[in-house]
PDB file of C-alpha atoms in Angstrom:
ATOM      1  CA  UNK A   7      24.221-178.582  66.271  1.00  0.00           C
ATOM      2  CA  UNK A   8      25.145-179.272  69.751  1.00  0.00           C
ATOM      3  CA  UNK A   9      26.937-182.042  71.439  1.00  0.00           C
ATOM      4  CA  UNK A  10      27.044-182.381  75.343  1.00  0.00           C
ATOM      5  CA  UNK A  11      29.145-185.100  77.077  1.00  0.00           C
ATOM      6  CA  UNK A  12      29.059-185.910  80.761  1.00  0.00           C
ATOM      7  CA  UNK A  13      29.604-189.038  82.668  1.00  0.00           C
ATOM      8  CA  UNK A  14      26.667-191.320  82.923  1.00  0.00           C
ATOM      9  CA  UNK A  15      26.982-192.302  86.697  1.00  0.00           C
ATOM     10  CA  UNK A  16      29.019-191.340  89.685  1.00  0.00           C
ATOM     11  CA  UNK A  17      29.202-192.539  93.251  1.00  0.00           C
ATOM     12  CA  UNK A  18      30.573-190.497  96.106  1.00  0.00           C
ATOM     13  CA  UNK A  19      30.570-190.709  99.969  1.00  0.00           C
ATOM     14  CA  UNK A  20      28.613-188.433 102.298  1.00  0.00           C
ATOM     15  CA  UNK A  21      30.544-185.413 103.474  1.00  0.00           C
ATOM     16  CA  UNK A  22      33.180-185.847 100.449  1.00  0.00           C
ATOM     17  CA  UNK A  23      33.665-183.514  97.453  1.00  0.00           C
ATOM     18  CA  UNK A  24      32.617-184.631  93.929  1.00  0.00           C
ATOM     19  CA  UNK A  25      33.298-182.974  90.641  1.00  0.00           C
ATOM     20  CA  UNK A  26      31.176-183.561  87.554  1.00  0.00           C
ATOM     21  CA  UNK A  27      32.604-182.841  84.255  1.00  0.00           C
ATOM     22  CA  UNK A  28      30.913-181.620  80.954  1.00  0.00           C
ATOM     23  CA  UNK A  29      32.381-181.133  77.648  1.00  0.00           C
ATOM     24  CA  UNK A  30      30.414-179.502  74.811  1.00  0.00           C
ATOM     25  CA  UNK A  31      30.475-178.421  71.144  1.00  0.00           C
ATOM     26  CA  UNK A  32      28.017-175.710  70.103  1.00  0.00           C
ATOM     27  CA  UNK A  33      27.458-173.347  67.204  1.00  0.00           C
ATOM     28  CA  UNK A  34      25.657-170.703  69.263  1.00  0.00           C
ATOM     29  CA  UNK A  35      26.372-170.103  73.027  1.00  0.00           C
ATOM     30  CA  UNK A  36      24.614-167.906  75.554  1.00  0.00           C
ATOM     31  CA  UNK A  37      25.804-169.555  78.639  1.00  0.00           C
ATOM     32  CA  UNK A  38      26.062-172.865  80.486  1.00  0.00           C
ATOM     33  CA  UNK A  39      23.703-174.017  83.115  1.00  0.00           C
ATOM     34  CA  UNK A  40      23.794-176.806  85.729  1.00  0.00           C
ATOM     35  CA  UNK A  41      20.408-178.188  86.795  1.00  0.00           C
ATOM     36  CA  UNK A  42      19.631-180.712  89.391  1.00  0.00           C
ATOM     37  CA  UNK A  43      16.737-183.293  88.751  1.00  0.00           C
ATOM     38  CA  UNK A  44      15.375-185.765  91.274  1.00  0.00           C
ATOM     39  CA  UNK A  45      13.605-188.710  89.740  1.00  0.00           C
ATOM     40  CA  UNK A  46      10.026-187.815  88.552  1.00  0.00           C
ATOM     41  CA  UNK A  47      10.591-184.086  89.312  1.00  0.00           C
ATOM     42  CA  UNK A  48      11.359-180.884  87.281  1.00  0.00           C
ATOM     43  CA  UNK A  49      14.801-179.686  86.817  1.00  0.00           C
ATOM     44  CA  UNK A  50      15.845-177.059  89.330  1.00  0.00           C
ATOM     45  CA  UNK A  51      18.455-174.337  88.585  1.00  0.00           C
ATOM     46  CA  UNK A  52      21.876-174.731  90.325  1.00  0.00           C
ATOM     47  CA  UNK A  53      24.185-172.354  88.500  1.00  0.00           C
ATOM     48  CA  UNK A  54      24.868-170.174  85.397  1.00  0.00           C
ATOM     49  CA  UNK A  55      28.200-169.434  83.775  1.00  0.00           C
ATOM     50  CA  UNK A  56      28.482-167.183  80.661  1.00  0.00           C
ATOM     51  CA  UNK A  57      32.116-165.935  81.266  1.00  0.00           C
ATOM     52  CA  UNK A  58      35.104-168.008  82.013  1.00  0.00           C
ATOM     53  CA  UNK A  59      35.866-168.769  85.491  1.00  0.00           C
ATOM     54  CA  UNK A  60      34.442-170.036  88.747  1.00  0.00           C
ATOM     55  CA  UNK A  61      31.019-169.144  90.226  1.00  0.00           C
ATOM     56  CA  UNK A  62      30.431-170.233  93.807  1.00  0.00           C
ATOM     57  CA  UNK A  63      27.081-170.561  95.519  1.00  0.00           C
ATOM     58  CA  UNK A  64      27.154-172.251  98.870  1.00  0.00           C
ATOM     59  CA  UNK A  65      28.080-175.867  98.633  1.00  0.00           C
ATOM     60  CA  UNK A  66      27.980-175.747  94.855  1.00  0.00           C
ATOM     61  CA  UNK A  67      30.564-174.200  92.429  1.00  0.00           C
ATOM     62  CA  UNK A  68      30.605-174.290  88.685  1.00  0.00           C
ATOM     63  CA  UNK A  69      33.520-173.520  86.330  1.00  0.00           C
ATOM     64  CA  UNK A  70      33.497-172.635  82.590  1.00  0.00           C
ATOM     65  CA  UNK A  71      36.224-172.396  80.013  1.00  0.00           C
ATOM     66  CA  UNK A  72      34.654-171.459  76.713  1.00  0.00           C
ATOM     67  CA  UNK A  73      37.893-171.912  74.656  1.00  0.00           C
ATOM     68  CA  UNK A  74      38.016-175.577  75.919  1.00  0.00           C
ATOM     69  CA  UNK A  75      34.302-176.302  75.777  1.00  0.00           C
ATOM     70  CA  UNK A  76      34.559-177.373  79.109  1.00  0.00           C
ATOM     71  CA  UNK A  77      32.728-176.943  82.448  1.00  0.00           C
ATOM     72  CA  UNK A  78      32.532-178.635  85.878  1.00  0.00           C
ATOM     73  CA  UNK A  79      30.217-178.779  88.755  1.00  0.00           C
ATOM     74  CA  UNK A  80      31.742-179.062  92.248  1.00  0.00           C
ATOM     75  CA  UNK A  81      29.643-180.400  95.081  1.00  0.00           C
ATOM     76  CA  UNK A  82      31.275-179.997  98.553  1.00  0.00           C
ATOM     77  CA  UNK A  83      30.211-181.600 101.865  1.00  0.00           C
ATOM     78  CA  UNK A  84      27.852-183.996 100.134  1.00  0.00           C
ATOM     79  CA  UNK A  85      24.562-184.895 101.766  1.00  0.00           C
ATOM     80  CA  UNK A  86      22.327-187.899 101.051  1.00  0.00           C
ATOM     81  CA  UNK A  87      19.796-185.528  99.491  1.00  0.00           C
ATOM     82  CA  UNK A  88      22.381-184.607  96.772  1.00  0.00           C
ATOM     83  CA  UNK A  89      21.602-188.016  95.263  1.00  0.00           C
ATOM     84  CA  UNK A  90      20.016-186.838  91.951  1.00  0.00           C
ATOM     85  CA  UNK A  91      20.735-186.438  88.228  1.00  0.00           C
ATOM     86  CA  UNK A  92      23.025-183.374  87.466  1.00  0.00           C
ATOM     87  CA  UNK A  93      22.322-181.884  84.010  1.00  0.00           C
ATOM     88  CA  UNK A  94      24.859-179.797  81.938  1.00  0.00           C
ATOM     89  CA  UNK A  95      22.727-177.529  79.817  1.00  0.00           C
ATOM     90  CA  UNK A  96      23.783-175.106  77.001  1.00  0.00           C
ATOM     91  CA  UNK A  97      21.717-171.985  76.355  1.00  0.00           C
ATOM     92  CA  UNK A  98      21.708-171.132  72.653  1.00  0.00           C
ATOM     93  CA  UNK A  99      21.437-167.548  71.123  1.00  0.00           C
ATOM     94  CA  UNK A 100      17.593-167.705  71.620  1.00  0.00           C
ATOM     95  CA  UNK A 101      17.908-169.017  75.285  1.00  0.00           C
ATOM     96  CA  UNK A 102      16.397-172.297  74.487  1.00  0.00           C
ATOM     97  CA  UNK A 103      17.959-174.834  76.691  1.00  0.00           C
ATOM     98  CA  UNK A 104      19.817-177.934  75.338  1.00  0.00           C
ATOM     99  CA  UNK A 105      20.151-180.578  77.912  1.00  0.00           C
ATOM    100  CA  UNK A 106      22.798-183.174  78.263  1.00  0.00           C
ATOM    101  CA  UNK A 107      21.792-186.687  79.239  1.00  0.00           C
ATOM    102  CA  UNK A 108      22.739-186.002  82.803  1.00  0.00           C
ATOM    103  CA  UNK A 109      25.033-187.539  85.335  1.00  0.00           C
ATOM    104  CA  UNK A 110      23.181-189.738  88.002  1.00  0.00           C
ATOM    105  CA  UNK A 111      25.082-189.256  91.319  1.00  0.00           C
ATOM    106  CA  UNK A 112      24.678-191.625  94.101  1.00  0.00           C
ATOM    107  CA  UNK A 113      25.711-190.446  97.603  1.00  0.00           C
ATOM    108  CA  UNK A 114      26.455-193.405  99.942  1.00  0.00           C
ATOM    109  CA  UNK A 115      26.804-193.258 103.737  1.00  0.00           C
TER     110      UNK A 115
ATOM    111  CA  UNK B  16       7.897-167.566  96.300  1.00  0.00           C
ATOM    112  CA  UNK B  17       6.284-167.476  92.837  1.00  0.00           C
ATOM    113  CA  UNK B  18       6.242-170.594  90.984  1.00  0.00           C
ATOM    114  CA  UNK B  19       5.210-172.098  87.564  1.00  0.00           C
ATOM    115  CA  UNK B  20       2.014-174.409  87.873  1.00  0.00           C
ATOM    116  CA  UNK B  21       0.869-176.942  85.485  1.00  0.00           C
ATOM    117  CA  UNK B  22      -2.316-178.968  85.048  1.00  0.00           C
ATOM    118  CA  UNK B  23      -3.263-181.801  85.064  1.00  0.00           C
ATOM    119  CA  UNK B  24      -0.396-183.640  86.831  1.00  0.00           C
ATOM    120  CA  UNK B  25      -1.283-186.773  84.829  1.00  0.00           C
ATOM    121  CA  UNK B  26      -3.285-187.142  81.634  1.00  0.00           C
ATOM    122  CA  UNK B  27      -4.157-190.382  80.030  1.00  0.00           C
ATOM    123  CA  UNK B  28      -5.469-190.347  76.414  1.00  0.00           C
ATOM    124  CA  UNK B  29      -6.122-192.631  73.493  1.00  0.00           C
ATOM    125  CA  UNK B  30      -4.159-192.513  70.447  1.00  0.00           C
ATOM    126  CA  UNK B  31      -5.452-190.027  68.040  1.00  0.00           C
ATOM    127  CA  UNK B  32      -7.182-187.728  70.629  1.00  0.00           C
ATOM    128  CA  UNK B  33      -6.369-184.180  71.109  1.00  0.00           C
ATOM    129  CA  UNK B  34      -4.903-183.134  74.346  1.00  0.00           C
ATOM    130  CA  UNK B  35      -4.244-179.684  75.830  1.00  0.00           C
ATOM    131  CA  UNK B  36      -1.590-179.253  78.610  1.00  0.00           C
ATOM    132  CA  UNK B  37      -1.890-176.092  80.616  1.00  0.00           C
ATOM    133  CA  UNK B  38       0.679-173.961  82.390  1.00  0.00           C
ATOM    134  CA  UNK B  39       0.501-170.739  84.425  1.00  0.00           C
ATOM    135  CA  UNK B  40       3.970-169.074  84.142  1.00  0.00           C
ATOM    136  CA  UNK B  41       5.268-166.656  86.841  1.00  0.00           C
ATOM    137  CA  UNK B  42       3.434-163.576  86.443  1.00  0.00           C
ATOM    138  CA  UNK B  43       6.025-161.054  85.512  1.00  0.00           C
ATOM    139  CA  UNK B  44       7.788-163.310  83.163  1.00  0.00           C
ATOM    140  CA  UNK B  45       7.774-162.651  79.416  1.00  0.00           C
ATOM    141  CA  UNK B  46       9.472-165.742  77.913  1.00  0.00           C
ATOM    142  CA  UNK B  47       7.690-169.049  78.045  1.00  0.00           C
ATOM    143  CA  UNK B  48       8.956-172.551  77.006  1.00  0.00           C
ATOM    144  CA  UNK B  49       7.779-176.165  76.671  1.00  0.00           C
ATOM    145  CA  UNK B  50      10.142-179.112  76.988  1.00  0.00           C
ATOM    146  CA  UNK B  51       9.394-182.840  77.115  1.00  0.00           C
ATOM    147  CA  UNK B  52      11.231-185.761  78.713  1.00  0.00           C
ATOM    148  CA  UNK B  53      10.465-189.347  77.547  1.00  0.00           C
ATOM    149  CA  UNK B  54      10.972-191.784  80.330  1.00  0.00           C
ATOM    150  CA  UNK B  55      14.720-192.545  80.831  1.00  0.00           C
ATOM    151  CA  UNK B  56      15.824-189.950  78.306  1.00  0.00           C
ATOM    152  CA  UNK B  57      17.087-186.447  78.395  1.00  0.00           C
ATOM    153  CA  UNK B  58      14.979-183.247  78.496  1.00  0.00           C
ATOM    154  CA  UNK B  59      14.258-181.912  74.989  1.00  0.00           C
ATOM    155  CA  UNK B  60      13.349-178.460  74.010  1.00  0.00           C
ATOM    156  CA  UNK B  61      10.085-178.049  71.934  1.00  0.00           C
ATOM    157  CA  UNK B  62       9.163-174.412  71.707  1.00  0.00           C
ATOM    158  CA  UNK B  63       9.797-170.855  72.929  1.00  0.00           C
ATOM    159  CA  UNK B  64       7.216-168.148  73.044  1.00  0.00           C
ATOM    160  CA  UNK B  65       7.523-164.337  73.426  1.00  0.00           C
ATOM    161  CA  UNK B  66       5.341-161.467  72.698  1.00  0.00           C
ATOM    162  CA  UNK B  67       2.461-163.674  71.523  1.00  0.00           C
ATOM    163  CA  UNK B  68       4.415-165.658  68.883  1.00  0.00           C
ATOM    164  CA  UNK B  69       6.721-168.506  68.672  1.00  0.00           C
ATOM    165  CA  UNK B  70      10.344-167.343  68.758  1.00  0.00           C
ATOM    166  CA  UNK B  71      11.990-170.673  68.296  1.00  0.00           C
ATOM    167  CA  UNK B  72      10.965-174.275  67.741  1.00  0.00           C
ATOM    168  CA  UNK B  73      12.757-177.604  67.528  1.00  0.00           C
ATOM    169  CA  UNK B  74      12.284-180.449  65.003  1.00  0.00           C
ATOM    170  CA  UNK B  75       9.935-182.178  67.462  1.00  0.00           C
ATOM    171  CA  UNK B  76       7.468-179.407  67.355  1.00  0.00           C
ATOM    172  CA  UNK B  77       5.819-180.338  64.140  1.00  0.00           C
ATOM    173  CA  UNK B  78       2.215-179.497  62.811  1.00  0.00           C
ATOM    174  CA  UNK B  79       0.623-181.699  65.461  1.00  0.00           C
ATOM    175  CA  UNK B  80       1.662-179.214  68.016  1.00  0.00           C
ATOM    176  CA  UNK B  81       0.533-175.629  68.770  1.00  0.00           C
ATOM    177  CA  UNK B  82       0.938-173.149  71.644  1.00  0.00           C
ATOM    178  CA  UNK B  83      -1.244-170.409  72.768  1.00  0.00           C
ATOM    179  CA  UNK B  84      -1.417-167.721  75.414  1.00  0.00           C
ATOM    180  CA  UNK B  85      -5.201-167.410  75.498  1.00  0.00           C
ATOM    181  CA  UNK B  86      -5.179-164.884  78.375  1.00  0.00           C
ATOM    182  CA  UNK B  87      -2.868-162.912  80.564  1.00  0.00           C
ATOM    183  CA  UNK B  88      -2.097-165.887  82.730  1.00  0.00           C
ATOM    184  CA  UNK B  89      -2.236-169.283  80.828  1.00  0.00           C
ATOM    185  CA  UNK B  90       0.109-170.740  78.374  1.00  0.00           C
ATOM    186  CA  UNK B  91      -1.102-173.889  76.696  1.00  0.00           C
ATOM    187  CA  UNK B  92       0.423-176.755  74.637  1.00  0.00           C
ATOM    188  CA  UNK B  93      -1.936-178.638  72.288  1.00  0.00           C
ATOM    189  CA  UNK B  94      -1.213-181.980  70.688  1.00  0.00           C
ATOM    190  CA  UNK B  95      -3.809-182.400  67.915  1.00  0.00           C
ATOM    191  CA  UNK B  96      -3.652-186.197  67.385  1.00  0.00           C
ATOM    192  CA  UNK B  97      -1.654-187.971  69.937  1.00  0.00           C
ATOM    193  CA  UNK B  98       0.658-190.773  69.104  1.00  0.00           C
ATOM    194  CA  UNK B  99       2.116-193.523  71.430  1.00  0.00           C
ATOM    195  CA  UNK B 100       5.466-191.883  71.124  1.00  0.00           C
ATOM    196  CA  UNK B 101       4.157-188.620  72.543  1.00  0.00           C
ATOM    197  CA  UNK B 102       4.051-190.335  75.909  1.00  0.00           C
ATOM    198  CA  UNK B 103       6.324-188.287  78.105  1.00  0.00           C
ATOM    199  CA  UNK B 104       6.670-185.721  80.801  1.00  0.00           C
ATOM    200  CA  UNK B 105       5.956-182.261  79.577  1.00  0.00           C
ATOM    201  CA  UNK B 106       7.535-179.301  81.399  1.00  0.00           C
ATOM    202  CA  UNK B 107       6.606-175.664  81.135  1.00  0.00           C
ATOM    203  CA  UNK B 108       9.094-173.052  82.016  1.00  0.00           C
ATOM    204  CA  UNK B 109       9.324-169.295  82.183  1.00  0.00           C
ATOM    205  CA  UNK B 110      11.960-166.739  82.691  1.00  0.00           C
ATOM    206  CA  UNK B 111      12.707-163.002  83.046  1.00  0.00           C
ATOM    207  CA  UNK B 112      16.297-162.924  83.097  1.00  0.00           C
ATOM    208  CA  UNK B 113      18.731-165.871  82.341  1.00  0.00           C
ATOM    209  CA  UNK B 114      17.233-168.423  84.720  1.00  0.00           C
ATOM    210  CA  UNK B 115      14.341-170.628  83.605  1.00  0.00           C
ATOM    211  CA  UNK B 116      11.804-171.816  86.251  1.00  0.00           C
ATOM    212  CA  UNK B 117      10.256-175.134  85.519  1.00  0.00           C
ATOM    213  CA  UNK B 118       6.791-176.213  86.501  1.00  0.00           C
ATOM    214  CA  UNK B 119       6.301-179.599  88.099  1.00  0.00           C
ATOM    215  CA  UNK B 120       5.290-181.277  84.726  1.00  0.00           C
ATOM    216  CA  UNK B 121       2.339-182.985  83.300  1.00  0.00           C
ATOM    217  CA  UNK B 122       2.897-186.826  82.620  1.00  0.00           C
ATOM    218  CA  UNK B 123       1.101-187.704  79.346  1.00  0.00           C
ATOM    219  CA  UNK B 124       0.386-191.212  78.742  1.00  0.00           C
ATOM    220  CA  UNK B 125      -1.024-192.221  75.350  1.00  0.00           C
ATOM    221  CA  UNK B 126      -2.571-195.629  75.112  1.00  0.00           C
TER     222      UNK B 126
END
């Protein structure tokens, strides 16, 4: 089975940096994704980590430690449009995605 | 940019009725998925499909559910006899490499 834990809610200020943590336990692992989801919309891909380390993509970075079952998503230079739910997602051996409950991020002026 | 499309955007049906949700995956993708999201809850995997057969399914995907690729472009999810608890947003996704691209979803309301 799988268990994915991430904070339910976070608040940050426009222009700031925020780190969203995720811990997981899984029996099969084929990578960890971060997706963004605005209310009423589909999830959209942000990042993919399959090896340990940091992946950087513009304002977004994602880190993975497989031995610790830990990942984080780092968002820099926050903008109001970054207010959304951020989903930590584990891909199992068959590439089916198992989603966490998501972290609702509110960016304030 | 290629995208996954889904129809209809919203479907209202009565309990016990059959519904078919339609998806057109990105044309060169070979792997297809259905997920659902009950309002206020997390996204849940239903089924994956490759080479014209189911490759993996979850506990949710019971005998009431079926999937089909009737032609070279469509990918459908059928619910034979809908229940109130089937009310949810249903997302189709397709992939070629590691990234899954999601369609905009069909909101199914069972009354």
